[in-house]
Amino acid sequence: MKHVLVTGGSRGIGRACCLRLADEGHYIIINYLSNKDEAEKTLEMVREKGSDGELLKFDVSSQQEVENALNGWMETHEGAYISILVNNAGIRKDALVMWMKDDEWQDVINTNLNSFLYVIRALIKDMLINKFGRIINVVSLSGQKGLPGQANYSAAKAGMIGATKALAQEVAKKEVTVNAVAPGFIRTDMTRDMDESQLKAMIPMGRFGSPEEVAGIVGFLASEEASYITGAVINVNGGLYT
Ligand code: NAP
């Protein structure tokens, strides 16, 4: 049994990743920001699959909260280490650059990019010592292509892609892999305000994707089978941009 941390595991893509990894019998640590009811629901669903886990509330954009929560977890779970990390928590605060407020820029960079450093720095040492680790960063089509109205989000996700490739080379010799998964349009709360009937016209597959379709590749990248894949960015976008 491996210990898995999924940031933003309470809903959407994060929940689907928790369930996919529970299928493998792993112990799932479900991080969330404020939606405890949904996080509890994820944990219930993990248990229905015969696996187990726990909730771990912290704000990924706060260095202090991340360190307190993860150091606290390590102290209470002596002998165990988190060997699989899915860096999934993310937010959107769209605005045209001309109108973008400082806090819209900073909140998105803090949550979607700075969290990379805070969470990984707390966990990477144990992965290196144990000579096994899987880090999967959930990025976005927006970070590859750039999307108008999302300069903050595109910048954060592009930054995460660069950081994924750099870290992959730093830790490869210790059998720790670092990859990114780049979804296109996926049906979750994050895209609830988008009109699928209109946007689907530009997607070659003619539809939004499901969280489970993202979780499938996350599950593979977390597995032993993916041992020679690192520094990769894998698109899950219905052919929208490849
Ligand atoms: P979602 O349904 O809005 O869920 C967001 C999740 O992130 C929730 O679990 C939320 O926790 C958590 N979260 C937000 N801010 C947090 C913080 N500061 N600290 C800890 N947790 C935080 O989003 P989603 O669509 O599943 O997106 C998941 C990831 O996929 C994000 O990184 C997003 O950028 C990326 N993505 C999504 C799409 C898409 O089309 N949906 C496309 C490309 C990339 P609470 O429940 O407590 O609020």
Coordinates of N, CA and C in Angstrom, one line a residue, residues 63-195:
Q63 N 2.5 28.9 2.2 CA 3.7 28.1 2.6 C 3.6 27.6 4.0
Q64 N 3.1 28.4 4.9 CA 3.0 28.1 6.3 C 2.0 26.9 6.5
E65 N 0.9 27.0 5.9 CA -0.2 26.0 6.1 C 0.3 24.7 5.5
V66 N 0.9 24.7 4.3 CA 1.4 23.5 3.7 C 2.4 22.8 4.6
E67 N 3.4 23.6 5.1 CA 4.5 23.0 5.9 C 3.9 22.5 7.2
N68 N 3.0 23.2 7.8 CA 2.4 22.7 9.1 C 1.7 21.4 8.9
A69 N 0.9 21.4 7.8 CA 0.0 20.2 7.6 C 0.9 19.0 7.2
L70 N 1.8 19.2 6.3 CA 2.6 18.0 5.9 C 3.6 17.6 6.9
N71 N 4.3 18.5 7.6 CA 5.2 18.1 8.7 C 4.4 17.4 9.8
G72 N 3.2 17.9 10.1 CA 2.4 17.3 11.1 C 2.0 15.9 10.7
W73 N 1.6 15.7 9.4 CA 1.3 14.4 8.9 C 2.5 13.4 9.1
M74 N 3.6 13.9 8.8 CA 4.8 13.0 8.9 C 5.1 12.6 10.3
E75 N 4.9 13.5 11.3 CA 5.1 13.2 12.7 C 4.2 12.2 13.2
T76 N 2.9 12.2 12.7 CA 1.9 11.3 13.2 C 1.9 10.0 12.4
H77 N 2.7 9.9 11.4 CA 2.7 8.6 10.6 C 4.2 8.2 10.4
E78 N 4.8 8.0 11.6 CA 6.2 7.6 11.5 C 6.4 6.3 10.7
G79 N 7.4 6.3 9.9 CA 7.7 5.1 9.1 C 7.0 5.1 7.8
A80 N 6.0 5.9 7.6 CA 5.3 6.0 6.3 C 5.8 7.2 5.6
Y81 N 5.7 7.2 4.2 CA 5.9 8.4 3.5 C 5.0 8.5 2.3
I82 N 4.8 9.8 1.9 CA 3.9 10.0 0.7 C 4.7 9.8 -0.5
S83 N 4.4 8.7 -1.2 CA 5.2 8.3 -2.4 C 4.6 8.8 -3.7
I84 N 3.3 9.1 -3.7 CA 2.6 9.6 -4.9 C 1.9 10.9 -4.6
L85 N 2.3 11.9 -5.4 CA 1.7 13.2 -5.2 C 1.0 13.7 -6.5
V86 N -0.3 14.0 -6.4 CA -1.0 14.6 -7.5 C -1.2 16.1 -7.1
N87 N -0.5 17.0 -7.8 CA -0.6 18.4 -7.5 C -1.8 18.9 -8.4
N88 N -3.0 18.9 -7.9 CA -4.1 19.2 -8.7 C -4.9 20.4 -8.3
A89 N -4.8 20.9 -7.1 CA -5.6 22.1 -6.7 C -5.3 23.2 -7.6
G90 N -6.4 23.9 -8.0 CA -6.2 25.1 -8.9 C -7.5 25.9 -8.9
I91 N -7.3 27.2 -9.3 CA -8.4 28.1 -9.4 C -8.3 28.9 -10.7
R92 N -9.4 29.5 -11.1 CA -9.4 30.4 -12.3 C -9.9 31.8 -11.7
K93 N -9.3 32.9 -12.2 CA -9.8 34.2 -11.9 C -9.6 35.0 -13.2
D94 N -10.5 34.8 -14.2 CA -10.3 35.3 -15.5 C -10.5 36.8 -15.6
A95 N -9.7 37.5 -16.4 CA -9.9 38.9 -16.7 C -8.9 39.2 -17.8
L96 N -9.3 40.2 -18.7 CA -8.4 40.7 -19.7 C -7.2 41.4 -18.9
V97 N -6.0 41.3 -19.5 CA -4.9 41.9 -18.8 C -5.1 43.4 -18.5
M98 N -5.8 44.1 -19.4 CA -6.0 45.5 -19.2 C -6.8 45.8 -17.9
W99 N -7.7 44.8 -17.6 CA -8.5 45.0 -16.4 C -8.1 44.2 -15.2
M100 N -7.1 43.4 -15.3 CA -6.8 42.4 -14.3 C -6.3 43.1 -13.0
K101 N -6.8 42.7 -11.9 CA -6.4 43.3 -10.6 C -5.2 42.5 -10.1
D102 N -4.4 43.2 -9.2 CA -3.3 42.6 -8.6 C -3.6 41.2 -7.9
D103 N -4.7 41.3 -7.2 CA -5.0 40.1 -6.4 C -5.5 38.9 -7.4
E104 N -6.1 39.3 -8.5 CA -6.5 38.2 -9.5 C -5.2 37.5 -10.0
W105 N -4.2 38.3 -10.3 CA -3.0 37.8 -10.8 C -2.3 36.9 -9.7
Q106 N -2.1 37.6 -8.5 CA -1.4 36.9 -7.4 C -2.1 35.6 -6.9
D107 N -3.4 35.7 -6.7 CA -4.1 34.5 -6.2 C -3.9 33.3 -7.1
V108 N -4.0 33.5 -8.4 CA -3.9 32.4 -9.3 C -2.4 31.9 -9.4
I109 N -1.4 32.8 -9.3 CA 0.0 32.4 -9.3 C 0.3 31.6 -8.0
N110 N -0.2 32.2 -6.9 CA 0.1 31.5 -5.6 C -0.5 30.1 -5.6
T111 N -1.8 30.0 -6.0 CA -2.5 28.7 -5.9 C -2.0 27.7 -6.9
N112 N -1.8 28.2 -8.1 CA -1.6 27.2 -9.2 C -0.1 27.0 -9.5
L113 N 0.8 27.9 -9.0 CA 2.2 27.7 -9.3 C 3.1 27.6 -8.0
N114 N 2.9 28.6 -7.1 CA 3.8 28.6 -6.0 C 3.6 27.3 -5.1
S115 N 2.3 26.8 -5.2 CA 2.0 25.5 -4.5 C 3.0 24.4 -4.9
F116 N 3.4 24.4 -6.1 CA 4.4 23.4 -6.6 C 5.6 23.4 -5.7
L117 N 6.1 24.5 -5.4 CA 7.3 24.6 -4.5 C 7.0 24.1 -3.1
Y118 N 5.9 24.7 -2.6 CA 5.6 24.4 -1.1 C 5.3 23.0 -0.9
V119 N 4.5 22.4 -1.7 CA 4.1 21.0 -1.5 C 5.3 20.0 -1.8
I120 N 5.9 20.2 -2.9 CA 7.0 19.3 -3.3 C 8.2 19.3 -2.4
R121 N 8.5 20.6 -2.0 CA 9.7 20.7 -1.1 C 9.5 19.9 0.2
A122 N 8.2 19.8 0.6 CA 8.0 19.1 1.9 C 8.1 17.6 1.7
L123 N 7.9 17.1 0.5 CA 7.7 15.7 0.3 C 8.9 15.0 -0.5
I124 N 9.7 15.8 -1.2 CA 10.6 15.2 -2.1 C 11.7 14.4 -1.5
K125 N 12.1 14.9 -0.3 CA 13.3 14.3 0.4 C 13.0 12.8 0.7
D126 N 11.8 12.5 1.2 CA 11.4 11.1 1.5 C 11.4 10.3 0.3
M127 N 10.9 10.9 -0.9 CA 10.9 10.1 -2.1 C 12.3 9.7 -2.5
L128 N 13.2 10.7 -2.4 CA 14.6 10.4 -2.8 C 15.3 9.4 -1.9
I129 N 15.1 9.5 -0.6 CA 15.7 8.6 0.3 C 15.2 7.1 0.0
N130 N 13.9 7.0 -0.2 CA 13.2 5.7 -0.5 C 13.4 5.2 -1.9
K131 N 14.0 6.1 -2.8 CA 14.2 5.7 -4.2 C 13.0 5.3 -4.9
F132 N 11.9 6.0 -4.6 CA 10.6 5.8 -5.4 C 9.7 7.0 -5.1
G133 N 9.3 7.5 -6.2 CA 8.3 8.6 -6.1 C 7.6 8.9 -7.4
R134 N 6.4 9.3 -7.3 CA 5.6 9.7 -8.5 C 5.0 11.1 -8.3
I135 N 5.4 12.1 -9.1 CA 4.7 13.4 -9.0 C 4.0 13.7 -10.3
I136 N 2.7 14.0 -10.1 CA 1.9 14.3 -11.3 C 1.3 15.6 -11.1
N137 N 1.6 16.6 -12.0 CA 1.1 17.9 -11.9 C 0.0 18.1 -12.9
V138 N -1.1 18.6 -12.4 CA -2.2 18.9 -13.4 C -2.1 20.3 -13.9
V139 N -1.7 20.4 -15.2 CA -1.5 21.7 -15.8 C -2.8 22.0 -16.7
S140 N -2.6 22.6 -17.8 CA -3.7 22.9 -18.7 C -3.3 23.2 -20.1
L141 N -4.2 23.0 -21.0 CA -4.1 23.5 -22.4 C -3.8 25.0 -22.3
S142 N -4.3 25.7 -21.4 CA -4.1 27.2 -21.3 C -2.6 27.5 -21.1
G143 N -1.9 26.6 -20.4 CA -0.5 26.9 -20.2 C 0.4 26.5 -21.4
Q144 N -0.2 25.8 -22.3 CA 0.6 25.4 -23.5 C 0.3 26.4 -24.7
K145 N -1.0 26.8 -24.8 CA -1.4 27.5 -26.0 C -1.6 29.0 -25.6
G146 N -1.9 29.3 -24.3 CA -2.3 30.6 -23.9 C -3.7 30.8 -24.3
L147 N -4.6 31.3 -23.4 CA -6.0 31.5 -23.7 C -6.3 33.0 -23.3
P148 N -7.0 33.7 -24.2 CA -7.3 35.1 -23.9 C -8.2 35.2 -22.7
G149 N -7.9 36.2 -21.8 CA -8.7 36.3 -20.6 C -8.1 35.5 -19.4
Q150 N -7.0 34.7 -19.7 CA -6.5 33.9 -18.7 C -4.9 34.1 -18.6
A151 N -4.5 35.3 -18.7 CA -3.0 35.5 -18.7 C -2.4 35.0 -17.4
N152 N -3.1 35.2 -16.3 CA -2.7 34.7 -15.0 C -2.6 33.2 -14.9
Y153 N -3.7 32.6 -15.4 CA -3.8 31.1 -15.4 C -2.8 30.5 -16.4
S154 N -2.7 31.1 -17.6 CA -1.8 30.5 -18.6 C -0.4 30.6 -18.0
A155 N 0.0 31.8 -17.4 CA 1.3 32.0 -16.9 C 1.6 30.9 -15.8
A156 N 0.7 30.7 -14.9 CA 0.9 29.8 -13.8 C 1.1 28.3 -14.4
K157 N 0.2 28.0 -15.3 CA 0.3 26.6 -15.8 C 1.5 26.4 -16.7
A158 N 1.9 27.4 -17.5 CA 3.2 27.3 -18.3 C 4.4 27.2 -17.3
G159 N 4.3 28.0 -16.2 CA 5.4 27.9 -15.2 C 5.5 26.5 -14.6
M160 N 4.3 25.9 -14.4 CA 4.3 24.5 -13.8 C 4.9 23.5 -14.8
I161 N 4.6 23.7 -16.1 CA 5.2 22.8 -17.1 C 6.7 22.9 -17.1
G162 N 7.2 24.1 -17.0 CA 8.7 24.3 -17.0 C 9.3 23.7 -15.7
A163 N 8.6 23.9 -14.6 CA 9.1 23.4 -13.3 C 9.1 21.8 -13.3
T164 N 8.0 21.3 -14.0 CA 7.9 19.8 -14.1 C 9.2 19.3 -14.8
K165 N 9.5 19.9 -15.9 CA 10.6 19.4 -16.8 C 11.9 19.6 -16.0
A166 N 12.1 20.6 -15.3 CA 13.4 20.9 -14.5 C 13.5 19.9 -13.4
L167 N 12.4 19.7 -12.6 CA 12.5 18.8 -11.5 C 12.7 17.4 -11.9
A168 N 12.1 17.0 -13.0 CA 12.2 15.6 -13.5 C 13.7 15.3 -13.7
Q169 N 14.5 16.3 -14.2 CA 15.9 16.0 -14.4 C 16.7 16.0 -13.1
E170 N 16.2 16.8 -12.1 CA 16.9 16.8 -10.9 C 16.8 15.5 -10.1
V171 N 15.7 14.8 -10.2 CA 15.5 13.6 -9.4 C 15.4 12.3 -10.1
A172 N 15.7 12.3 -11.4 CA 15.5 11.1 -12.2 C 16.3 9.9 -11.7
K173 N 17.6 10.2 -11.3 CA 18.5 9.1 -10.9 C 18.0 8.3 -9.7
K174 N 17.1 8.9 -8.9 CA 16.6 8.3 -7.7 C 15.2 7.6 -8.0
E175 N 14.9 7.4 -9.2 CA 13.6 6.7 -9.6 C 12.4 7.5 -9.1
V176 N 12.5 8.8 -9.1 CA 11.4 9.6 -8.8 C 11.0 10.2 -10.2
T177 N 9.8 10.0 -10.6 CA 9.3 10.6 -11.9 C 8.4 11.8 -11.7
V178 N 8.5 12.7 -12.6 CA 7.7 14.0 -12.5 C 7.1 14.3 -13.8
N179 N 5.8 14.2 -13.9 CA 5.2 14.4 -15.2 C 4.0 15.4 -15.0
A180 N 3.5 15.9 -16.2 CA 2.3 16.8 -16.1 C 1.3 16.2 -17.0
V181 N 0.0 16.5 -16.6 CA -1.1 16.1 -17.4 C -1.8 17.4 -17.8
A182 N -2.1 17.6 -19.1 CA -2.7 18.9 -19.5 C -4.1 18.7 -20.1
P183 N -5.1 18.9 -19.2 CA -6.5 18.7 -19.7 C -6.9 19.9 -20.6
G184 N -7.8 19.6 -21.5 CA -8.5 20.7 -22.2 C -9.7 21.1 -21.4
F185 N -10.9 21.0 -22.1 CA -12.1 21.4 -21.3 C -12.7 20.1 -20.7
I186 N -12.8 20.2 -19.4 CA -13.3 19.0 -18.6 C -14.6 19.5 -17.8
R187 N -15.6 18.6 -17.8 CA -16.8 19.0 -17.1 C -16.6 18.9 -15.6
T188 N -16.5 20.1 -14.9 CA -16.3 20.2 -13.5 C -16.9 21.5 -13.0
D189 N -16.9 21.8 -11.7 CA -17.4 23.1 -11.2 C -16.6 24.2 -11.9
M190 N -15.3 24.0 -12.2 CA -14.5 25.1 -12.8 C -15.0 25.5 -14.2
T191 N -15.6 24.6 -14.9 CA -16.1 25.0 -16.3 C -17.6 25.1 -16.3
R192 N -18.2 25.2 -15.1 CA -19.7 25.2 -15.1 C -20.3 26.5 -15.8
D193 N -19.5 27.6 -15.8 CA -20.0 28.8 -16.4 C -19.6 28.8 -17.9
M194 N -19.1 27.8 -18.5 CA -18.7 27.8 -19.9 C -19.8 27.0 -20.7
D195 N -20.1 27.5 -21.9 CA -21.2 26.9 -22.7 C -20.6 25.8 -23.6

